[in-house]
The first five atom37 places (N, CA, C, CB, O) and aatype in JSON, in Angstrom:
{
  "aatype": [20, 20, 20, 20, 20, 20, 20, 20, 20, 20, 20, 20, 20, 20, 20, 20, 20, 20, 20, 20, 20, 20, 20, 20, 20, 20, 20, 20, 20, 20, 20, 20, 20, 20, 20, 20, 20, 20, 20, 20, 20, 20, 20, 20, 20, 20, 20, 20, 20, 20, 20, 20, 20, 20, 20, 20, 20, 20, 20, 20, 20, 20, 20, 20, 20, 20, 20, 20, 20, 20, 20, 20, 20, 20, 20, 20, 20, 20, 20, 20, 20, 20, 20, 20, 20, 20, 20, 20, 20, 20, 20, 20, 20, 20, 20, 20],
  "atom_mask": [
    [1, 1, 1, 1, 1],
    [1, 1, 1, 1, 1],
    [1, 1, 1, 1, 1],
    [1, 1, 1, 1, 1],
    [1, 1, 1, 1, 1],
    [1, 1, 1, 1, 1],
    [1, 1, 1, 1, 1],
    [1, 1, 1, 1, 1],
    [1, 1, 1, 1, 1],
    [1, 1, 1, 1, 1],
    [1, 1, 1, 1, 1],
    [1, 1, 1, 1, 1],
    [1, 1, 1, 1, 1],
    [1, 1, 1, 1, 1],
    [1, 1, 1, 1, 1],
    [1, 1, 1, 1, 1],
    [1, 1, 1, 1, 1],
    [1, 1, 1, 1, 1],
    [1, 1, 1, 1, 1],
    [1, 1, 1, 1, 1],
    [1, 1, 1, 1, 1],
    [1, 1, 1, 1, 1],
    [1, 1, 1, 1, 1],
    [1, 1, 1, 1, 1],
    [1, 1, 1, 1, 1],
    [1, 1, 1, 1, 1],
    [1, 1, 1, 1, 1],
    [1, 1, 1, 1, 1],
    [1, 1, 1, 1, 1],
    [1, 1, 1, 1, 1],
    [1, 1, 1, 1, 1],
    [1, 1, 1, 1, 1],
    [1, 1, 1, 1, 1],
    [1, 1, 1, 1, 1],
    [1, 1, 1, 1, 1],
    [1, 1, 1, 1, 1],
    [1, 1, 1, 1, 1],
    [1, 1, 1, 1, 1],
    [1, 1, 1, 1, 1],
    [1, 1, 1, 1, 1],
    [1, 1, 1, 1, 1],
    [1, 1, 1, 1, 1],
    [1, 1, 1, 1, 1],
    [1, 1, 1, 1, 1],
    [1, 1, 1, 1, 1],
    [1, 1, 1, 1, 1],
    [1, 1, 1, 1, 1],
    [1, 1, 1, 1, 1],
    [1, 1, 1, 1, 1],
    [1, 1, 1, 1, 1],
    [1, 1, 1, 1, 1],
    [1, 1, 1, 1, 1],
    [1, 1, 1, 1, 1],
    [1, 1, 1, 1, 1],
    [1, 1, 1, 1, 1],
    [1, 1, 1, 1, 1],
    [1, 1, 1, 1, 1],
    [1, 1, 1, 1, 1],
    [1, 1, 1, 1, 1],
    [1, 1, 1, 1, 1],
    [1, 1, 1, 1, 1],
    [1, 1, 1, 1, 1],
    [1, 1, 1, 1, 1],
    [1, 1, 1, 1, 1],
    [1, 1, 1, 1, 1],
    [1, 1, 1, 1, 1],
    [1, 1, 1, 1, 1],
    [1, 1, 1, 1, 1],
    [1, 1, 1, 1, 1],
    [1, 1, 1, 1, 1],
    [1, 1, 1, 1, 1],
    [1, 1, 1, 1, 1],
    [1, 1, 1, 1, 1],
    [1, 1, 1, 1, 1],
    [1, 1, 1, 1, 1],
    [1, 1, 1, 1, 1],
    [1, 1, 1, 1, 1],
    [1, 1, 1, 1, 1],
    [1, 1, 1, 1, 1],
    [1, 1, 1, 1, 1],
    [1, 1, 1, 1, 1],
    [1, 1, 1, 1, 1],
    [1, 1, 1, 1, 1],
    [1, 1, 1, 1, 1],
    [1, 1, 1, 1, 1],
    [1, 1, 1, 1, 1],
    [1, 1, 1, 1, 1],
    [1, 1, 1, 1, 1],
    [1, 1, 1, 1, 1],
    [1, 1, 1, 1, 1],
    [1, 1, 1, 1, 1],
    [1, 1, 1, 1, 1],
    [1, 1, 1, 1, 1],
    [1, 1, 1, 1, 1],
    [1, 1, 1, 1, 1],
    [1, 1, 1, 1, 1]
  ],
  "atom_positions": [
    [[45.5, 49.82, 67.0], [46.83, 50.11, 67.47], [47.14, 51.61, 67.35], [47.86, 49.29, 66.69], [47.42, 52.17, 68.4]],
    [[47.12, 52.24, 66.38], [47.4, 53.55, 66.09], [46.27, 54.19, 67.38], [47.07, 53.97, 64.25], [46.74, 55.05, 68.12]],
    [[45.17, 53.87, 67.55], [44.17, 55.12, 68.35], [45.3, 54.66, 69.85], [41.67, 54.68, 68.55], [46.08, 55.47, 70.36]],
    [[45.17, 53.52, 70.21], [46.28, 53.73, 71.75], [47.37, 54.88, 71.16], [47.42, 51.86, 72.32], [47.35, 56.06, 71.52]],
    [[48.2, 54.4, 70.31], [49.52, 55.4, 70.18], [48.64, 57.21, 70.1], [50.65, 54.86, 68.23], [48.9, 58.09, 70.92]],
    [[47.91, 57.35, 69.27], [47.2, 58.75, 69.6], [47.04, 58.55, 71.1], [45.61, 59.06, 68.76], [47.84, 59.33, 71.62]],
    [[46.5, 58.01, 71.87], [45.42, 58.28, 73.15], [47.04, 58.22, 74.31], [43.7, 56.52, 73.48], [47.07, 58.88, 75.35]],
    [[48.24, 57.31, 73.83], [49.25, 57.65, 74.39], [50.27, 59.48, 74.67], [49.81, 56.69, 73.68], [50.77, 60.18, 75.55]],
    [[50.04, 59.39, 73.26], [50.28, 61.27, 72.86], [49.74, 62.08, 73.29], [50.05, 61.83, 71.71], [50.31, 63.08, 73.73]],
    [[48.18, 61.85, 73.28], [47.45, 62.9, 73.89], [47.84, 62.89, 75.67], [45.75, 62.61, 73.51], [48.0, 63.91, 76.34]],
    [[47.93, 61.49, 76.18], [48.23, 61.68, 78.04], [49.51, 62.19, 77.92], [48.28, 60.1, 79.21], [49.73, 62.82, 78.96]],
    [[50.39, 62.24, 77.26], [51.65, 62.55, 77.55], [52.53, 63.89, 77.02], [52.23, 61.46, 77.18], [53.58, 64.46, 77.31]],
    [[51.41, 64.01, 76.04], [51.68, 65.84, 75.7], [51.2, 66.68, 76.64], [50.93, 66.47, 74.36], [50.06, 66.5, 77.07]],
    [[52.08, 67.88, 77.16], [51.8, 68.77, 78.28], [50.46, 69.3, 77.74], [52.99, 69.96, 78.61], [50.21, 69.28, 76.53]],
    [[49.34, 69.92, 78.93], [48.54, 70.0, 78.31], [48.5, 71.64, 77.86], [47.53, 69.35, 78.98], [47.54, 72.18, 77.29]],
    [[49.44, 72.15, 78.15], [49.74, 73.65, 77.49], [50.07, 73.79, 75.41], [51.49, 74.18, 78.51], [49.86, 74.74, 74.65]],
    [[50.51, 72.74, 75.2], [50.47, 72.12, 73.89], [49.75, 71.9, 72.96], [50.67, 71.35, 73.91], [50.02, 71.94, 71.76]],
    [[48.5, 71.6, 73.61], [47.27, 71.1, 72.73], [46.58, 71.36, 72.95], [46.88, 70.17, 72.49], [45.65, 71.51, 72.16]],
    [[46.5, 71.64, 74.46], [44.77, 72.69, 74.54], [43.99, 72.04, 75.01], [43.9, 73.21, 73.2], [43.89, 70.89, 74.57]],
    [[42.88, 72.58, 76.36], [42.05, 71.29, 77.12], [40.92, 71.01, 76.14], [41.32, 71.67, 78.79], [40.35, 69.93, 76.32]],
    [[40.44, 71.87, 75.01], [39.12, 71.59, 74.66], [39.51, 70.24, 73.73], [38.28, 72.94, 73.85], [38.86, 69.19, 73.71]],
    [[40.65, 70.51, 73.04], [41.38, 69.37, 71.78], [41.97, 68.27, 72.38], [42.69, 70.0, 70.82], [42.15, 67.28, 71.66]],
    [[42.27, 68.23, 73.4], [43.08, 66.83, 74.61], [41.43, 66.21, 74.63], [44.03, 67.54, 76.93], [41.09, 65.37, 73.81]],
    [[40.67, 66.65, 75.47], [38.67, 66.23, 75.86], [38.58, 65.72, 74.34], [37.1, 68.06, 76.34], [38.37, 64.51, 74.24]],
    [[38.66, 66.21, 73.49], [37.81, 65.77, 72.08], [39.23, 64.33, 71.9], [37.7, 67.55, 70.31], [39.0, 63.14, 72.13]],
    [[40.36, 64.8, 71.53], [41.18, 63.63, 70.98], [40.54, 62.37, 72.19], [43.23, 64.02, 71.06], [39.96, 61.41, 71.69]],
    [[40.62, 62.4, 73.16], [40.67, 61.2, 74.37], [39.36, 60.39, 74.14], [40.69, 61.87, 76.11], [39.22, 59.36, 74.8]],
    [[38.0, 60.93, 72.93], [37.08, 59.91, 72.77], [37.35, 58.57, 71.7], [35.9, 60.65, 72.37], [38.02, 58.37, 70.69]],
    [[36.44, 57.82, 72.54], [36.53, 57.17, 71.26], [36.26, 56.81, 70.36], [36.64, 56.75, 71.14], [35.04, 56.7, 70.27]],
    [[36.99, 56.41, 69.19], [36.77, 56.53, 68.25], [34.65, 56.61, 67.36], [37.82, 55.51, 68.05], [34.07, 57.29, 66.52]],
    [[34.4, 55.7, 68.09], [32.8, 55.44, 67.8], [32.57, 56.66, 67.88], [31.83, 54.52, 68.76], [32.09, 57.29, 66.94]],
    [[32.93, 57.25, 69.16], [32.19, 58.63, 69.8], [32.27, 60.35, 68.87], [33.11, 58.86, 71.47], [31.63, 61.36, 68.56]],
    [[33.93, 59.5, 68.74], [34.59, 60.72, 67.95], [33.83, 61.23, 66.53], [36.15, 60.23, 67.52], [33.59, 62.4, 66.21]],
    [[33.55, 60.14, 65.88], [33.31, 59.81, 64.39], [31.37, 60.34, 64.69], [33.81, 57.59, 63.83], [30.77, 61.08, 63.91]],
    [[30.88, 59.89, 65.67], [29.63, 60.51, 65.99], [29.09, 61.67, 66.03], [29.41, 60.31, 66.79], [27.96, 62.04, 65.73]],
    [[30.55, 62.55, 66.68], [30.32, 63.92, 66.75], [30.83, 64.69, 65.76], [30.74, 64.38, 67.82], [30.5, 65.87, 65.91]],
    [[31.6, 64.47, 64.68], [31.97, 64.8, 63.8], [30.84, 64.59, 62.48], [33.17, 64.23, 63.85], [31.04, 65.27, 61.48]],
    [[29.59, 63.58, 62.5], [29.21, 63.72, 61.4], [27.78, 63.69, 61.71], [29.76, 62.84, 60.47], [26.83, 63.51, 60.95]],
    [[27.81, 63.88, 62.85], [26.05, 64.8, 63.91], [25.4, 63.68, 64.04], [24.64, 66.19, 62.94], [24.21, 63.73, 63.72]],
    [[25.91, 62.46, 64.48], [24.92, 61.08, 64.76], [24.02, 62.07, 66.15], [26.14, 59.1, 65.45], [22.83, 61.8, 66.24]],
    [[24.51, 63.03, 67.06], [23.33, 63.78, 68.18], [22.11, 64.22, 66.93], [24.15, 65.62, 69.28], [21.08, 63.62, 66.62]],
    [[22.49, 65.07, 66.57], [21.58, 65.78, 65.74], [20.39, 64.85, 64.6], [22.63, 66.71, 64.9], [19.33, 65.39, 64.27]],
    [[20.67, 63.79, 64.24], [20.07, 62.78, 64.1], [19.11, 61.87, 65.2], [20.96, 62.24, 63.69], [17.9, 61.7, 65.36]],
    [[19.93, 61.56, 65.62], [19.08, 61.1, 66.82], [17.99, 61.72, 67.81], [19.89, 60.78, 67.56], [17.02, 61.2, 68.37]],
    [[18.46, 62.88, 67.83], [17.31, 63.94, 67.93], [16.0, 63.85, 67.32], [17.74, 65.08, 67.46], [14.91, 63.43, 67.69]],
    [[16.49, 64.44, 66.15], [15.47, 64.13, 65.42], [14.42, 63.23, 65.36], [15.82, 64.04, 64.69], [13.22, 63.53, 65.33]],
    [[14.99, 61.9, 65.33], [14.48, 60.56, 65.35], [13.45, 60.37, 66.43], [15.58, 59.59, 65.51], [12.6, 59.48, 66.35]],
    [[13.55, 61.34, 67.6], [13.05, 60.43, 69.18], [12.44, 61.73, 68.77], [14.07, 59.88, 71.0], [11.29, 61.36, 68.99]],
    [[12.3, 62.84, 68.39], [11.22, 64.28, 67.88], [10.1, 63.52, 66.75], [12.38, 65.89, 66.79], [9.04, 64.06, 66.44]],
    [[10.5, 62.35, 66.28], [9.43, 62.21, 65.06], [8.31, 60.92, 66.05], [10.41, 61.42, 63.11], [7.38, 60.32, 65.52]],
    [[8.61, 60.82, 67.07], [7.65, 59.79, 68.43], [6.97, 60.55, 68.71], [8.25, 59.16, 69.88], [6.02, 60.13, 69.37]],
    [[6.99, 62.28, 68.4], [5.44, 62.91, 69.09], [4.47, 63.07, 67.91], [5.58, 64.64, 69.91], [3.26, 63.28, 68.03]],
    [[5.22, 62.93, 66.6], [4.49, 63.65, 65.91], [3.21, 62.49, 65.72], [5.32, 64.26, 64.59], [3.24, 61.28, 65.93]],
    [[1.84, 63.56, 65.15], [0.46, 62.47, 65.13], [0.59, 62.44, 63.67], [-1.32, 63.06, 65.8], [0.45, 63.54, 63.13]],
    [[0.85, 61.31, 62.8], [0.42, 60.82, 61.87], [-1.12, 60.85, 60.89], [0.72, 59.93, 62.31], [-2.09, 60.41, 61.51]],
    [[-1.28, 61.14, 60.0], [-2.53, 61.08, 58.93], [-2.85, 59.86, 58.73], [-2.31, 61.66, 57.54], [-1.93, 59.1, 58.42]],
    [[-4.37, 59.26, 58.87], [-4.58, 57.62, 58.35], [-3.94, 57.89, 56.93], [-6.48, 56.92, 58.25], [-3.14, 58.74, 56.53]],
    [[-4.65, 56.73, 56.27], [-4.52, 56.65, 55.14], [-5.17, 57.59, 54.18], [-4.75, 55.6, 54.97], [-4.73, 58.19, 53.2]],
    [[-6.97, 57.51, 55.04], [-7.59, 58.52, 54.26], [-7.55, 60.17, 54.3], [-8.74, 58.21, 54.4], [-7.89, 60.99, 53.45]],
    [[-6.87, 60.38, 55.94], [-6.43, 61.72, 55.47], [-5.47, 62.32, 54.26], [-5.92, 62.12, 56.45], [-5.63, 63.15, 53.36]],
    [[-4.48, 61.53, 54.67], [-3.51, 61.27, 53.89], [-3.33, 61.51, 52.22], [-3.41, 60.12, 54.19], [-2.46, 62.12, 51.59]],
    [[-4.46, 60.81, 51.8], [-4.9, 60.85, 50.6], [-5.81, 61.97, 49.91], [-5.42, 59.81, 50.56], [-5.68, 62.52, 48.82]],
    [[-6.88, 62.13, 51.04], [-7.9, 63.52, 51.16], [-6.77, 64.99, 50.52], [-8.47, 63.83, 53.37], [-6.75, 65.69, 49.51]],
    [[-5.83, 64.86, 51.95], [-4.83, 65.79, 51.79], [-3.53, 65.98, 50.49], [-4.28, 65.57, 52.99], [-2.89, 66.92, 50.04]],
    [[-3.61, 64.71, 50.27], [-2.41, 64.56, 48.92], [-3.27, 65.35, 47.8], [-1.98, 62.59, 48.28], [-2.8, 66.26, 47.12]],
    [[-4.72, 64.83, 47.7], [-5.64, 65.45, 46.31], [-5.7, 66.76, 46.57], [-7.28, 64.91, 46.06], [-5.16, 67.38, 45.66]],
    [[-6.23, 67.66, 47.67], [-6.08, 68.97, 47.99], [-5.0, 69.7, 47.4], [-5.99, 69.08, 49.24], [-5.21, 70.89, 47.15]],
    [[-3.78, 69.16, 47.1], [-2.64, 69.77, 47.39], [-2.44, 69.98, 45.57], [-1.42, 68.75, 48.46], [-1.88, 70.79, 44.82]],
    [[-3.3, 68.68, 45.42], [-2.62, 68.23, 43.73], [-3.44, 69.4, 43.22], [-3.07, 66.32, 42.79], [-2.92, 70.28, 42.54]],
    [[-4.66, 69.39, 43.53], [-5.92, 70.28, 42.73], [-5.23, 71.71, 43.06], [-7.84, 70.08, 43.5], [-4.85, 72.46, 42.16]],
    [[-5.12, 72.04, 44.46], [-4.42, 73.33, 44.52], [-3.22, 73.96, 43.53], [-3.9, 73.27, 45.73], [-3.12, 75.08, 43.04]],
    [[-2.52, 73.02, 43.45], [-1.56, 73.03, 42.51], [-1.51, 73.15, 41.5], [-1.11, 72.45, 42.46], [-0.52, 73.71, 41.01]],
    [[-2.73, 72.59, 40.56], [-3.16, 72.56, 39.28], [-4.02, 73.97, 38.91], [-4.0, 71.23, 39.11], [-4.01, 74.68, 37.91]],
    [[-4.58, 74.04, 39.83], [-5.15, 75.97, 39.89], [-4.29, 76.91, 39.98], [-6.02, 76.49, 41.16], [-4.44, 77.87, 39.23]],
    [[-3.46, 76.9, 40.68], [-2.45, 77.84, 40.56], [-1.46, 78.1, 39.79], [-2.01, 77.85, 41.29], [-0.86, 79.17, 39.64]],
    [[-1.31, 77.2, 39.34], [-0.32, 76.79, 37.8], [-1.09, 77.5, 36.71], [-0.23, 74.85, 37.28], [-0.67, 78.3, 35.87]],
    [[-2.47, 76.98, 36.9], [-3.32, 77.33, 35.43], [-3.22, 79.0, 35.49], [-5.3, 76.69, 35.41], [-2.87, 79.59, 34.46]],
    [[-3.59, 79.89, 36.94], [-3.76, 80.7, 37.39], [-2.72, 82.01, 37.13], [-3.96, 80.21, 38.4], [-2.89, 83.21, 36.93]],
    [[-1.17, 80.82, 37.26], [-0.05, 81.56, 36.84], [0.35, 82.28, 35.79], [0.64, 81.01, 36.87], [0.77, 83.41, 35.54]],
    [[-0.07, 80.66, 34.93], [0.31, 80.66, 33.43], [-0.94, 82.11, 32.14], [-0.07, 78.5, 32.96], [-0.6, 82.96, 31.31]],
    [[-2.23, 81.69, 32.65], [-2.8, 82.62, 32.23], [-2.52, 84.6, 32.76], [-4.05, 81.97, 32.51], [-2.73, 85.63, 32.1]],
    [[-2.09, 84.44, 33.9], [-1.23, 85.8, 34.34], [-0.12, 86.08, 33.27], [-0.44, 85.59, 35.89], [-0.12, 87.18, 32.7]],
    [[0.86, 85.11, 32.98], [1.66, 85.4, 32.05], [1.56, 85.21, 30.74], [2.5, 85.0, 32.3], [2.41, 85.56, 29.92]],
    [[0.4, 84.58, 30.46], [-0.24, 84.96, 28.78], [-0.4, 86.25, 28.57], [-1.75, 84.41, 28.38], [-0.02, 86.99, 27.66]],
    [[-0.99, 86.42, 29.54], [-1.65, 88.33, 29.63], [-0.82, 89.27, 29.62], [-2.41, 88.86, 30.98], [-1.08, 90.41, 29.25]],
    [[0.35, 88.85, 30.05], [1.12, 90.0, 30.32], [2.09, 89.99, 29.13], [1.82, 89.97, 31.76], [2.55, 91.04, 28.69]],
    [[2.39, 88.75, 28.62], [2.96, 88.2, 27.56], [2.37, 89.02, 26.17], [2.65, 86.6, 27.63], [3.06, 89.59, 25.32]],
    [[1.03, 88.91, 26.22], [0.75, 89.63, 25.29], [0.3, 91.54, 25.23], [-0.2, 88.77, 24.92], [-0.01, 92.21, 24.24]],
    [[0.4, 91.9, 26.41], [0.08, 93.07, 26.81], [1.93, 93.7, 26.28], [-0.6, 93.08, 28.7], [2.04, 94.36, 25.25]],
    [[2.72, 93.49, 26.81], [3.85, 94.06, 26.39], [4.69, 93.61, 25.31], [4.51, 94.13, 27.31], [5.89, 93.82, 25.12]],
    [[3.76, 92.86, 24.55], [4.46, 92.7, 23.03], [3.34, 93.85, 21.7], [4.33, 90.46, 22.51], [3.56, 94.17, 20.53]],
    [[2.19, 94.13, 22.65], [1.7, 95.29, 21.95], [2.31, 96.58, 21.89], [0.61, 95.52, 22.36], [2.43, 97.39, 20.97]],
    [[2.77, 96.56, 23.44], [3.03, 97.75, 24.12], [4.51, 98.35, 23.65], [2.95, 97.44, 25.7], [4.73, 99.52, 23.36]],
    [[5.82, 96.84, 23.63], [6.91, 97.16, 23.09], [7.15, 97.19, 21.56], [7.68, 96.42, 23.63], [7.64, 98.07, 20.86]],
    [[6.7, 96.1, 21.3], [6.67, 95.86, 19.77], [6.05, 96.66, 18.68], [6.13, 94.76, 19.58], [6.21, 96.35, 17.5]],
    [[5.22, 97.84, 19.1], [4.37, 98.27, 18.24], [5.42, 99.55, 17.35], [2.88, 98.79, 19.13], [4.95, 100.21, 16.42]]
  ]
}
């Protein structure tokens, strides 16, 4: 009841009042309205963009998950011994 009484207001307010871009937006409906306000396009996009993408089996998948883990674990180790070193290089250097 209330969206007729809006959609009544909007036909019957001059359209010097409200403005053509805000009259076009008030006059959807509601489904539509509430769609574009909280990016159901921009979603949906997305969604029909993830139909091209090519998928990893399982065993890539997995190949690639361990790569990532081991990489990860080297570079961490890699980090951490960088900042032992340096850790102890400027507690000679300041501290002395």
């Amino acid at each position: 009841m209330l969206w007729k009484g809006l959609k009544w207001l909007v036909h019957h307010t001059p359209l010097k009042q409200i403005g053509h871009g805000l009259r076009w937006f008030l006059l959807l409906p509601p489904s539509r309205l509430l769609g574009r306000l909280v990016g159901f396009g921009f979603l949906f996009s997305s969604w029909q963009e993830l139909k091209f993408v090519t998928w990893p089996t399982r065993n890539e998948g997995r190949r690639l998950t361990t790569a990532v883990i081991i990489f990860s674990i080297i570079f961490g180790g890699l980090i951490a011994l960088v900042d032992f070193g340096l850790d102890k290089l400027f507690k000679q250097i300041l501290l002395k």
